[in-house]
mmCIF file of N, CA and C in Angstrom:
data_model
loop_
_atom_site.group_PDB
_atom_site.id
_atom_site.type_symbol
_atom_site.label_atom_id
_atom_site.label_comp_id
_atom_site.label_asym_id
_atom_site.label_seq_id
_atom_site.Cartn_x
_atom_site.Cartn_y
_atom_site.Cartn_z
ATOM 1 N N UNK A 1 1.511 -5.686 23.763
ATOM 2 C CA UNK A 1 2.208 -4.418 23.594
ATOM 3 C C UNK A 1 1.638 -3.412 24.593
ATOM 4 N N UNK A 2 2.746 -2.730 25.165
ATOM 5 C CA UNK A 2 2.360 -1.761 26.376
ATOM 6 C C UNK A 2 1.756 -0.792 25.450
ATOM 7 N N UNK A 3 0.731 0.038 25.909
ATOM 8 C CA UNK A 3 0.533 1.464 25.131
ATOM 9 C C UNK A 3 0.276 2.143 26.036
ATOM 10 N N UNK A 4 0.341 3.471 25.932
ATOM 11 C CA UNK A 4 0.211 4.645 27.027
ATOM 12 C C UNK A 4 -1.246 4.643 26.841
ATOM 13 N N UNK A 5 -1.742 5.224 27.850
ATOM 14 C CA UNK A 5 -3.481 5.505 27.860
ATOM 15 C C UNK A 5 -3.233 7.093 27.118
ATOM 16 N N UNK A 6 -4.798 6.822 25.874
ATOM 17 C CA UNK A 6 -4.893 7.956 24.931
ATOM 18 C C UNK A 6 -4.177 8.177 24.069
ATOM 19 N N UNK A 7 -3.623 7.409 23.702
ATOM 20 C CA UNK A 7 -2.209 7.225 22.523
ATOM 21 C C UNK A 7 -3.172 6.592 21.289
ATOM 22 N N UNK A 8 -3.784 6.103 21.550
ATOM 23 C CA UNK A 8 -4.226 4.865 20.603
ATOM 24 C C UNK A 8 -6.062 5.112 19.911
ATOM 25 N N UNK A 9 -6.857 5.795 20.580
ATOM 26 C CA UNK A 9 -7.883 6.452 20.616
ATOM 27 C C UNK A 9 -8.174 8.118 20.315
ATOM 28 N N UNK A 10 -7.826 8.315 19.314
ATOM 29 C CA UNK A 10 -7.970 10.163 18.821
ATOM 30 C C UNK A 10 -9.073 10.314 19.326
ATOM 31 N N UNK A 11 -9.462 11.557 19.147
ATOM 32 C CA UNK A 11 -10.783 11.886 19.231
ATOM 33 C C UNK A 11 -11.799 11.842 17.612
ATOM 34 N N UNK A 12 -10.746 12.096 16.829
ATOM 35 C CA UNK A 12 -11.453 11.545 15.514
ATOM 36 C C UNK A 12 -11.393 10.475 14.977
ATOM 37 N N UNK A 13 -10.857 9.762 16.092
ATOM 38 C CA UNK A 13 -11.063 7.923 15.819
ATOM 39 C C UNK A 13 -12.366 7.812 16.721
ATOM 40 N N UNK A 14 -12.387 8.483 18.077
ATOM 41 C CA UNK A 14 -13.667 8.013 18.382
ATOM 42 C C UNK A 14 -15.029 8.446 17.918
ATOM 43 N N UNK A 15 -14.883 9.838 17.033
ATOM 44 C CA UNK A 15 -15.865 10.086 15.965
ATOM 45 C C UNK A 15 -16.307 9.246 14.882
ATOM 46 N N UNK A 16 -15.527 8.867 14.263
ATOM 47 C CA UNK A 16 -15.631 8.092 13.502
ATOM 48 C C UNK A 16 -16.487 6.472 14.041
ATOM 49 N N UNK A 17 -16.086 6.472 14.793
ATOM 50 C CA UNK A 17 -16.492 5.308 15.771
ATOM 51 C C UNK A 17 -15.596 3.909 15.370
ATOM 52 N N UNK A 18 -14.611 4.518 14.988
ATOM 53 C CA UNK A 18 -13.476 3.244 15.201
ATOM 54 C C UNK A 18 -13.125 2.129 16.429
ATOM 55 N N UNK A 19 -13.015 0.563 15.763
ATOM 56 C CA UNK A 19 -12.384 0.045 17.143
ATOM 57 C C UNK A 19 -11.446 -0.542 16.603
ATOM 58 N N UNK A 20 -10.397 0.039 17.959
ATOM 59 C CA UNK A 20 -9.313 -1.232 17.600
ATOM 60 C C UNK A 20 -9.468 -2.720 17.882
ATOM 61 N N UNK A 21 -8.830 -3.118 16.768
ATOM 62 C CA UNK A 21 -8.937 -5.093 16.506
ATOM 63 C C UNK A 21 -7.887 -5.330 17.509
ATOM 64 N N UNK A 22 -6.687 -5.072 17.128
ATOM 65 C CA UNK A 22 -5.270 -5.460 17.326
ATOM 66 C C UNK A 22 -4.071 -4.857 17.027
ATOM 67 N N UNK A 23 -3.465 -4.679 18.211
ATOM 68 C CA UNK A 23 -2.165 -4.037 17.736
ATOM 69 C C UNK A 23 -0.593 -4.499 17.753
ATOM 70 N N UNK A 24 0.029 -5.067 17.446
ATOM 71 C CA UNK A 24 1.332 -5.166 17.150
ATOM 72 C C UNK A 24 2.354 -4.520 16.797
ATOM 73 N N UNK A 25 3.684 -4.611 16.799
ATOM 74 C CA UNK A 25 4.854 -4.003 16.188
ATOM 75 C C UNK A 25 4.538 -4.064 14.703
ATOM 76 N N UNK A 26 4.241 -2.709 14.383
ATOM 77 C CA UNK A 26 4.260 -2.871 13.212
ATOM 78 C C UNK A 26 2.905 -2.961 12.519
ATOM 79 N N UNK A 27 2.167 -3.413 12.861
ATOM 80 C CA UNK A 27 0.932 -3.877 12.171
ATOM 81 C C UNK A 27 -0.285 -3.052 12.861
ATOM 82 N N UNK A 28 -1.344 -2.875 12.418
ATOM 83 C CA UNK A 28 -2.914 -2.423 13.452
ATOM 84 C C UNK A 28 -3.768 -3.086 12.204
ATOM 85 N N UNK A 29 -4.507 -3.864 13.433
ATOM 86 C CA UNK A 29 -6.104 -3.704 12.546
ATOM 87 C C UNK A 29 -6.979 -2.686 13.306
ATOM 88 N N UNK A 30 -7.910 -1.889 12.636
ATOM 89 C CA UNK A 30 -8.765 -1.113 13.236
ATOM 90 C C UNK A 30 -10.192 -1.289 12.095
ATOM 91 N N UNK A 31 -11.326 -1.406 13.363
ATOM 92 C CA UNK A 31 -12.551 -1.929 12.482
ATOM 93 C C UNK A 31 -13.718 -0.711 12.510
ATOM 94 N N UNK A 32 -14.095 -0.407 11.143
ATOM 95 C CA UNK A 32 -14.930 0.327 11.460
ATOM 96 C C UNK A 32 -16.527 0.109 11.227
ATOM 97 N N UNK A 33 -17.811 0.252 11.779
ATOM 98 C CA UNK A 33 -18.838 -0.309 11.366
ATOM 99 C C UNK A 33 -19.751 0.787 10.171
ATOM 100 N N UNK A 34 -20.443 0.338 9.165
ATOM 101 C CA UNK A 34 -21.067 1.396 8.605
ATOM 102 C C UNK A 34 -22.335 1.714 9.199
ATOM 103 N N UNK A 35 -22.261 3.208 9.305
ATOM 104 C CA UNK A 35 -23.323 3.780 10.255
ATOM 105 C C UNK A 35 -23.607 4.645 9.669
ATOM 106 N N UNK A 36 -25.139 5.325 9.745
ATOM 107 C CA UNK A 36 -25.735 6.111 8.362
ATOM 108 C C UNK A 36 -24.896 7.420 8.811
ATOM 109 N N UNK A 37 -24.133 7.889 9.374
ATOM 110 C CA UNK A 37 -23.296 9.284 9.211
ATOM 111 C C UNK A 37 -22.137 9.489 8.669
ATOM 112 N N UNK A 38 -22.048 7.309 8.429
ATOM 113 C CA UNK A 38 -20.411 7.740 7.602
ATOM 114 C C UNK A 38 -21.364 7.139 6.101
ATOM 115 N N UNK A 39 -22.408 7.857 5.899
ATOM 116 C CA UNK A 39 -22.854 7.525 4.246
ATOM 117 C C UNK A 39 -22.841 8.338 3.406
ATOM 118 N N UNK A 40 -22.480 8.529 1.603
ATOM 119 C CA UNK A 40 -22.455 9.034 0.732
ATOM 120 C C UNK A 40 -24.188 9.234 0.527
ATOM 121 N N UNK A 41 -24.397 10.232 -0.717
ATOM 122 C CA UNK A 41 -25.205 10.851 -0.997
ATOM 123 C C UNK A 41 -25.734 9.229 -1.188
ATOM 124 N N UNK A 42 -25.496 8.334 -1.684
ATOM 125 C CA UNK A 42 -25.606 7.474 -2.507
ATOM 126 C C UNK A 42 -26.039 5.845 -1.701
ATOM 127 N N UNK A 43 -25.721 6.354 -0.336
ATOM 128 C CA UNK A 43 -26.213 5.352 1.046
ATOM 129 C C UNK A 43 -24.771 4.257 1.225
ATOM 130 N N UNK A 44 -23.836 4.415 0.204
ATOM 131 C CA UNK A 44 -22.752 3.711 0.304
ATOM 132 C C UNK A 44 -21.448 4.529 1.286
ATOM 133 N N UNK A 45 -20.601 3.244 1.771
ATOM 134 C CA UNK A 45 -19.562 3.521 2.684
ATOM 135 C C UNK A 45 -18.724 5.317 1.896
ATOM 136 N N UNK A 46 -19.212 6.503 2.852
ATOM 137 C CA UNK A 46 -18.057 7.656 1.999
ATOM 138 C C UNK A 46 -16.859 7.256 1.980
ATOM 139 N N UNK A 47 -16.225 7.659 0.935
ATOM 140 C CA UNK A 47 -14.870 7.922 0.491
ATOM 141 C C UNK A 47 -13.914 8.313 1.557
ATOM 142 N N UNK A 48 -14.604 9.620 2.303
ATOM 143 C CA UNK A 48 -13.801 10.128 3.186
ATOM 144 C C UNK A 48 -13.683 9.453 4.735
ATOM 145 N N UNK A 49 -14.634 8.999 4.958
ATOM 146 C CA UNK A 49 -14.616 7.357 6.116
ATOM 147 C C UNK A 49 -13.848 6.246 5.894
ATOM 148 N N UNK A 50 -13.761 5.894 4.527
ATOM 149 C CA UNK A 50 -12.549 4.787 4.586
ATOM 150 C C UNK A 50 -11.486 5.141 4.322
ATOM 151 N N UNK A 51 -11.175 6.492 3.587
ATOM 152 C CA UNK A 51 -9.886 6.989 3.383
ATOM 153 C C UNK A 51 -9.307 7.051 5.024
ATOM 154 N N UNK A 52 -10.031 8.067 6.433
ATOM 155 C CA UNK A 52 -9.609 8.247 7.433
ATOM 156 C C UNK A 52 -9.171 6.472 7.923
ATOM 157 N N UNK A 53 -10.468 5.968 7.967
ATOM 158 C CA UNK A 53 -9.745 4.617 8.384
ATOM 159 C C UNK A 53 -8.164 3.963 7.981
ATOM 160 N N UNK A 54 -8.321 3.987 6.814
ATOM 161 C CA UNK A 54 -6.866 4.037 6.405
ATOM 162 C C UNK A 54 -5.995 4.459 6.870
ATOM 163 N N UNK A 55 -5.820 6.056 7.210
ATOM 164 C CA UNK A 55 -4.502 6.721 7.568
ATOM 165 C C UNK A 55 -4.655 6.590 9.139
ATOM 166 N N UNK A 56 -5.821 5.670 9.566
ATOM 167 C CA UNK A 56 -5.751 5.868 11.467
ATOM 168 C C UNK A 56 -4.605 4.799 11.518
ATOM 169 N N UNK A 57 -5.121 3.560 10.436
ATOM 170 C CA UNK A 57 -4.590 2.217 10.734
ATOM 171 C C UNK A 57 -3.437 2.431 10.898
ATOM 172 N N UNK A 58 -3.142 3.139 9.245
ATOM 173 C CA UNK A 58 -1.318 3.186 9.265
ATOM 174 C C UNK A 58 -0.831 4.305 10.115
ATOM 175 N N UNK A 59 -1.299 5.148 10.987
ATOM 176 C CA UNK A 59 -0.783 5.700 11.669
ATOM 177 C C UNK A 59 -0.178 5.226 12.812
ATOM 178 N N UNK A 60 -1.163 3.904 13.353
ATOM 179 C CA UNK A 60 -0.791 3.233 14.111
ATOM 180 C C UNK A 60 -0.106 2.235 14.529
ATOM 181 N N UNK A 61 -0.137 1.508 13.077
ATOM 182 C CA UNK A 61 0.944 0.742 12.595
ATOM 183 C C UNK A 61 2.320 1.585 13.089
ATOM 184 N N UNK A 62 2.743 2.668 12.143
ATOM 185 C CA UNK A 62 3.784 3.515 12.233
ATOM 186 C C UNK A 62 4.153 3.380 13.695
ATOM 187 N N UNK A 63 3.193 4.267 14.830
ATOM 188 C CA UNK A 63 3.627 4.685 16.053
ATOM 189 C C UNK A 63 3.529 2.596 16.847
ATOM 190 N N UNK A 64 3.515 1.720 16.123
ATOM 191 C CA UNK A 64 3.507 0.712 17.309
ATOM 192 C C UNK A 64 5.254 0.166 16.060
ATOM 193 N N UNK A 65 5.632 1.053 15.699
ATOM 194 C CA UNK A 65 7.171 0.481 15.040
ATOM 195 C C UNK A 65 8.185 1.410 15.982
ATOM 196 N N UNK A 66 8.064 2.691 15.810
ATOM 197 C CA UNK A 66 8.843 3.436 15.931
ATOM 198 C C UNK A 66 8.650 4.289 17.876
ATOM 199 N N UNK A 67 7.516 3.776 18.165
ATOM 200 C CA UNK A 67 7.351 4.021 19.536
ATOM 201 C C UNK A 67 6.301 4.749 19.723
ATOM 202 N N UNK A 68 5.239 5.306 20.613
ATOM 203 C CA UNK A 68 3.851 5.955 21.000
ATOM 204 C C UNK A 68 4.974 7.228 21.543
ATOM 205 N N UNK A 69 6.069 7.224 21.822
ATOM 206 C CA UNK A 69 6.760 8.133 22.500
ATOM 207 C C UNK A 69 7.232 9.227 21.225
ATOM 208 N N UNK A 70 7.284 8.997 20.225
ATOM 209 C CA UNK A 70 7.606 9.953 19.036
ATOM 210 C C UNK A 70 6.477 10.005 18.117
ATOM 211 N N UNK A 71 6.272 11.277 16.974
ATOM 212 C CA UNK A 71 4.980 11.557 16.628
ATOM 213 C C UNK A 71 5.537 10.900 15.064
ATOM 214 N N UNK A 72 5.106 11.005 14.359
ATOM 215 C CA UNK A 72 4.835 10.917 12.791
ATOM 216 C C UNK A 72 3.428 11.861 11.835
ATOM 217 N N UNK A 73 3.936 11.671 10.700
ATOM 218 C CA UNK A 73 3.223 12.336 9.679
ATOM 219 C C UNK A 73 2.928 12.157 8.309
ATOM 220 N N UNK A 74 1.721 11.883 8.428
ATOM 221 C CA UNK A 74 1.151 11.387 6.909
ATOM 222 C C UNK A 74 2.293 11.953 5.897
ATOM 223 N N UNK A 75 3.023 11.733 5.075
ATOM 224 C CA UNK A 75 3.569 12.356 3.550
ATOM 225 C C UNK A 75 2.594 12.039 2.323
ATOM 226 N N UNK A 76 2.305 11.036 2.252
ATOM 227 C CA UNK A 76 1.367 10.630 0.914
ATOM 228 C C UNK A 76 0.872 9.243 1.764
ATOM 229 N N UNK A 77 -0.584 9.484 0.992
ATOM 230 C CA UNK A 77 -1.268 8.132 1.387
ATOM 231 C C UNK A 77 -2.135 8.088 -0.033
ATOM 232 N N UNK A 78 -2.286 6.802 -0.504
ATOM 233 C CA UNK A 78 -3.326 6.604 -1.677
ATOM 234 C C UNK A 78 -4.098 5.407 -1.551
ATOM 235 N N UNK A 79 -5.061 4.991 -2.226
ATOM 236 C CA UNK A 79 -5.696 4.123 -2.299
ATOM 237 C C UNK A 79 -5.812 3.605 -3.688
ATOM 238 N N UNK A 80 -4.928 2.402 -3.958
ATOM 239 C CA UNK A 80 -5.125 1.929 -5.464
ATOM 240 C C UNK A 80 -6.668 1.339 -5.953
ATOM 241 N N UNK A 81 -7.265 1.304 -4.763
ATOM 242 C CA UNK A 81 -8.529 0.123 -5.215
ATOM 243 C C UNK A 81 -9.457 0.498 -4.110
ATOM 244 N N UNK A 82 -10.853 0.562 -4.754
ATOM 245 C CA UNK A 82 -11.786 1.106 -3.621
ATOM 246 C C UNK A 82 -12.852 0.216 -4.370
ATOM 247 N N UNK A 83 -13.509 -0.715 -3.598
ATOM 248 C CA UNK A 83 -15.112 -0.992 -3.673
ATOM 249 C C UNK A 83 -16.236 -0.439 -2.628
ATOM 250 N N UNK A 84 -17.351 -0.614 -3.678
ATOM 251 C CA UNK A 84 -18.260 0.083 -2.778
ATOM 252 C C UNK A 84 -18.331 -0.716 -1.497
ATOM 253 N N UNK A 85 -19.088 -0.356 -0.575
ATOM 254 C CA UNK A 85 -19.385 -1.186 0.954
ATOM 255 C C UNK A 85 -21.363 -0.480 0.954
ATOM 256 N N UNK A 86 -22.070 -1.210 1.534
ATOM 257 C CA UNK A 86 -23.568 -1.019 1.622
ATOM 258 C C UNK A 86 -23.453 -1.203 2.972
ATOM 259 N N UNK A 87 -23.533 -2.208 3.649
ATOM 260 C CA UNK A 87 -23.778 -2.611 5.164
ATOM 261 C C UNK A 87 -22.787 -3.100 5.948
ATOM 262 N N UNK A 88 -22.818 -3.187 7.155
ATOM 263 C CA UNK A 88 -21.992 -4.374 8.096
ATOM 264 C C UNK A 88 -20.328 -3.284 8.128
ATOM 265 N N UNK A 89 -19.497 -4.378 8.648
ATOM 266 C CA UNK A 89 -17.968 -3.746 9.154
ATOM 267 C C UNK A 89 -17.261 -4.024 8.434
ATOM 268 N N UNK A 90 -16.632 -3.103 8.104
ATOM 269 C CA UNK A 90 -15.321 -3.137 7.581
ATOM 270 C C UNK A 90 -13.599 -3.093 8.533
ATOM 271 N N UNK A 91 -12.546 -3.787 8.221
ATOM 272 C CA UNK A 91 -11.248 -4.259 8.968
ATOM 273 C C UNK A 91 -10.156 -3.633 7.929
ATOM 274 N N UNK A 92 -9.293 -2.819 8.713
ATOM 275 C CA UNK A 92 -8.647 -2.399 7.872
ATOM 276 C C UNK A 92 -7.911 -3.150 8.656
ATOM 277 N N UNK A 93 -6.433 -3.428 7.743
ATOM 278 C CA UNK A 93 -4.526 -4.394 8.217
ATOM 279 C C UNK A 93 -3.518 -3.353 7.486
ATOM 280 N N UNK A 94 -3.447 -2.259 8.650
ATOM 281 C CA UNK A 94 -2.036 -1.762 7.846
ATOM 282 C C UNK A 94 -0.496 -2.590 8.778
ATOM 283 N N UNK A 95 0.327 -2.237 7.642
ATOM 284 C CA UNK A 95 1.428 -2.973 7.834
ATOM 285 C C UNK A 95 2.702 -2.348 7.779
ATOM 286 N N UNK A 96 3.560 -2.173 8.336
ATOM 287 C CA UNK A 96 4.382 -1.536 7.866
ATOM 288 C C UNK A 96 5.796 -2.206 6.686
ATOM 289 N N UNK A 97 6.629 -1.735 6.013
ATOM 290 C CA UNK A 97 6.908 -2.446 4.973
ATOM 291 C C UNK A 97 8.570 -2.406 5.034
ATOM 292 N N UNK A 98 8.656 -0.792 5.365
ATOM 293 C CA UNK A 98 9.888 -0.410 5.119
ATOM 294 C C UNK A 98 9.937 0.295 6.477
ATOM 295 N N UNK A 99 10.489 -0.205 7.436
ATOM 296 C CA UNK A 99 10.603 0.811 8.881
ATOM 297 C C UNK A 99 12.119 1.628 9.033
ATOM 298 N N UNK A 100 12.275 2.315 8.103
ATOM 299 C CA UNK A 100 13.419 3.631 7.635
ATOM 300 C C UNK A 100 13.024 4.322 9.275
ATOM 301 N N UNK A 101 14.435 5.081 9.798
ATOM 302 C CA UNK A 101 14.496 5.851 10.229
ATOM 303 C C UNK A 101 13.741 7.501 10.742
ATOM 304 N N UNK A 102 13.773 8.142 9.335
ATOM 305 C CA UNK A 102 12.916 8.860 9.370
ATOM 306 C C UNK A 102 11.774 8.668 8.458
ATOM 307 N N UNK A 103 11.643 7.742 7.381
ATOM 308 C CA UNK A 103 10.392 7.467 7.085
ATOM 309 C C UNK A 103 9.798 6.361 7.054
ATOM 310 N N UNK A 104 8.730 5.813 6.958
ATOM 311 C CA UNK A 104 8.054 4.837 7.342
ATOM 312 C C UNK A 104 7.539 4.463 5.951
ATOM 313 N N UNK A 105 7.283 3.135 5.210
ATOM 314 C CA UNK A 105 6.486 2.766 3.882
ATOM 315 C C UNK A 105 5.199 2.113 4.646
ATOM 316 N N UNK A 106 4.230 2.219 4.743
ATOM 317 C CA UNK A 106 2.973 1.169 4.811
ATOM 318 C C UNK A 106 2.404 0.871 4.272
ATOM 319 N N UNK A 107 1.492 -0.571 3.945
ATOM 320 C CA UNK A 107 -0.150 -0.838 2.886
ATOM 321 C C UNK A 107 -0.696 -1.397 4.095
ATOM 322 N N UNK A 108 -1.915 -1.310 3.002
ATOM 323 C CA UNK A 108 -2.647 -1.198 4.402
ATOM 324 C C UNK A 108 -3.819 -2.013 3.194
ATOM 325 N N UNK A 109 -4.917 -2.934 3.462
ATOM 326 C CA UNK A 109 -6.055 -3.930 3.122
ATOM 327 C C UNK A 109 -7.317 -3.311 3.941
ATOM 328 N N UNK A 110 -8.394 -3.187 3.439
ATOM 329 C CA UNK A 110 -9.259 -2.797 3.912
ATOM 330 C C UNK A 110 -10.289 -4.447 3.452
ATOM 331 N N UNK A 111 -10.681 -4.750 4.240
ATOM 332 C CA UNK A 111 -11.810 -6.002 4.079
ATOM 333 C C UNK A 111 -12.986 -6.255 4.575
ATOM 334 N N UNK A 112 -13.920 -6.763 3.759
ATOM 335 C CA UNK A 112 -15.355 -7.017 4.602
ATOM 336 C C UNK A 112 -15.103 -8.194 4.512
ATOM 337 N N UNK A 113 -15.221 -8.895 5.406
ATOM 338 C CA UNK A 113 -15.409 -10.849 5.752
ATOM 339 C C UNK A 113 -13.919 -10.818 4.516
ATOM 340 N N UNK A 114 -14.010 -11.979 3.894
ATOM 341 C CA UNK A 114 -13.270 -12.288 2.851
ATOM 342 C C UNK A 114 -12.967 -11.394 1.254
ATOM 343 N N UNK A 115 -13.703 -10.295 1.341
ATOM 344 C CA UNK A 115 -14.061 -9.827 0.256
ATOM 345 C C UNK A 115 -13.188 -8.452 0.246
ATOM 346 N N UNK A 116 -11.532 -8.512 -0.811
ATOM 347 C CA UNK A 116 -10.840 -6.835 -0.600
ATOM 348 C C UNK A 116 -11.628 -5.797 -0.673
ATOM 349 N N UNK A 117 -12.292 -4.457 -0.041
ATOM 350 C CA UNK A 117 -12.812 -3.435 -0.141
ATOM 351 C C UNK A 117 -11.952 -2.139 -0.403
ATOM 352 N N UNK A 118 -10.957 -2.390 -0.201
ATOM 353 C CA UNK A 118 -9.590 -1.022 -0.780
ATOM 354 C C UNK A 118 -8.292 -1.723 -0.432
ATOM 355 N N UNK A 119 -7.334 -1.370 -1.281
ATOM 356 C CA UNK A 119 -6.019 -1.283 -1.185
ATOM 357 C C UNK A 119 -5.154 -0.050 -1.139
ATOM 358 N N UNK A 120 -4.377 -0.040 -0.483
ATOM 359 C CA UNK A 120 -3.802 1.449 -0.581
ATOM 360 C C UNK A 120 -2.301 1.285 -0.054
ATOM 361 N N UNK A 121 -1.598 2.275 0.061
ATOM 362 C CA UNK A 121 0.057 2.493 0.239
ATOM 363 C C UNK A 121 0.069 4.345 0.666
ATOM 364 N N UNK A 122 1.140 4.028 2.079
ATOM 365 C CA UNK A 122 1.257 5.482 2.192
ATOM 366 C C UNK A 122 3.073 5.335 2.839
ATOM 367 N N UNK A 123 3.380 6.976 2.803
ATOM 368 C CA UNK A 123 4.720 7.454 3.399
ATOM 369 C C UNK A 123 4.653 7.918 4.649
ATOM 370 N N UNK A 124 5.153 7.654 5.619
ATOM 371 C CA UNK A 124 4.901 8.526 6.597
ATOM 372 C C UNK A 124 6.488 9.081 7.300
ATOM 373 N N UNK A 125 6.466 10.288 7.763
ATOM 374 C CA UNK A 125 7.783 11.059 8.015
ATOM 375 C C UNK A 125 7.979 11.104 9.726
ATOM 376 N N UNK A 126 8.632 10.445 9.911
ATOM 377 C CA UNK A 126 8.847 10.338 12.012
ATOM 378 C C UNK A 126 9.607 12.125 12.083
ATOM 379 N N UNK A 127 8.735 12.589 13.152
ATOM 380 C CA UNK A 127 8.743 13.938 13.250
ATOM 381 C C UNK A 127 9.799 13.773 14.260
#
């Protein structure tokens, strides 16, 4: 898949220190490693690090359906299922489900090796 240079790399993807796995029509994996700045009080993966991972994936998912040439926008994103994470990388697989016109359905799997670490589902609105 062609992508424009800087389409695919935010700047709060490269904060985060996201990498992309793979991208397809439709699909992104994006991997993120746990690093002590994305840690809870508690030394476990934050909430708010895998939530972003989430909405990068399916963002990207979205823009590799509908084109890098038009924008989109989170509407709702949730996470039905969250386990903790301690060490090592985590792979998020968003997908897209329903590629509507103006809105987009995605889920998206968050995984360490073999083991689900979140599930989630979001809307997204092609601007």
């Amino acid at each position: 898949m062609e992508i424009p240079a800087g389409l695919v790399e935010s700047a709060f993807f490269k904060l985060l220190g996201c990498r992309l796995h793979s991208l397809e029509t439709g699909v992104a994996q994006v991997a993120l490693v746990l690093e002590p700045e994305l840690r809870n009080r508690g030394g476990k993966l934050h909430g708010g690090a895998l939530f972003s991972l989430v909405d990068i994936a399916m963002g990207l998912a979205c823009s590799s359906t509908h084109g890098f040439d038009q924008q989109s926008a989170t509407i709702e994103c949730k996470i039905n299922y969250i386990r903790a994470v301690s060490e090592g990388e985590v792979m998020c697989t968003a997908r897209v489900i329903h590629p509507g016109r103006r809105t987009l359905v995605v889920e998206a799997d968050v995984m360490q090796g073999d083991k689900l670490v979140a599930k989630a589902q979001g809307t997204f609105a092609v601007l």
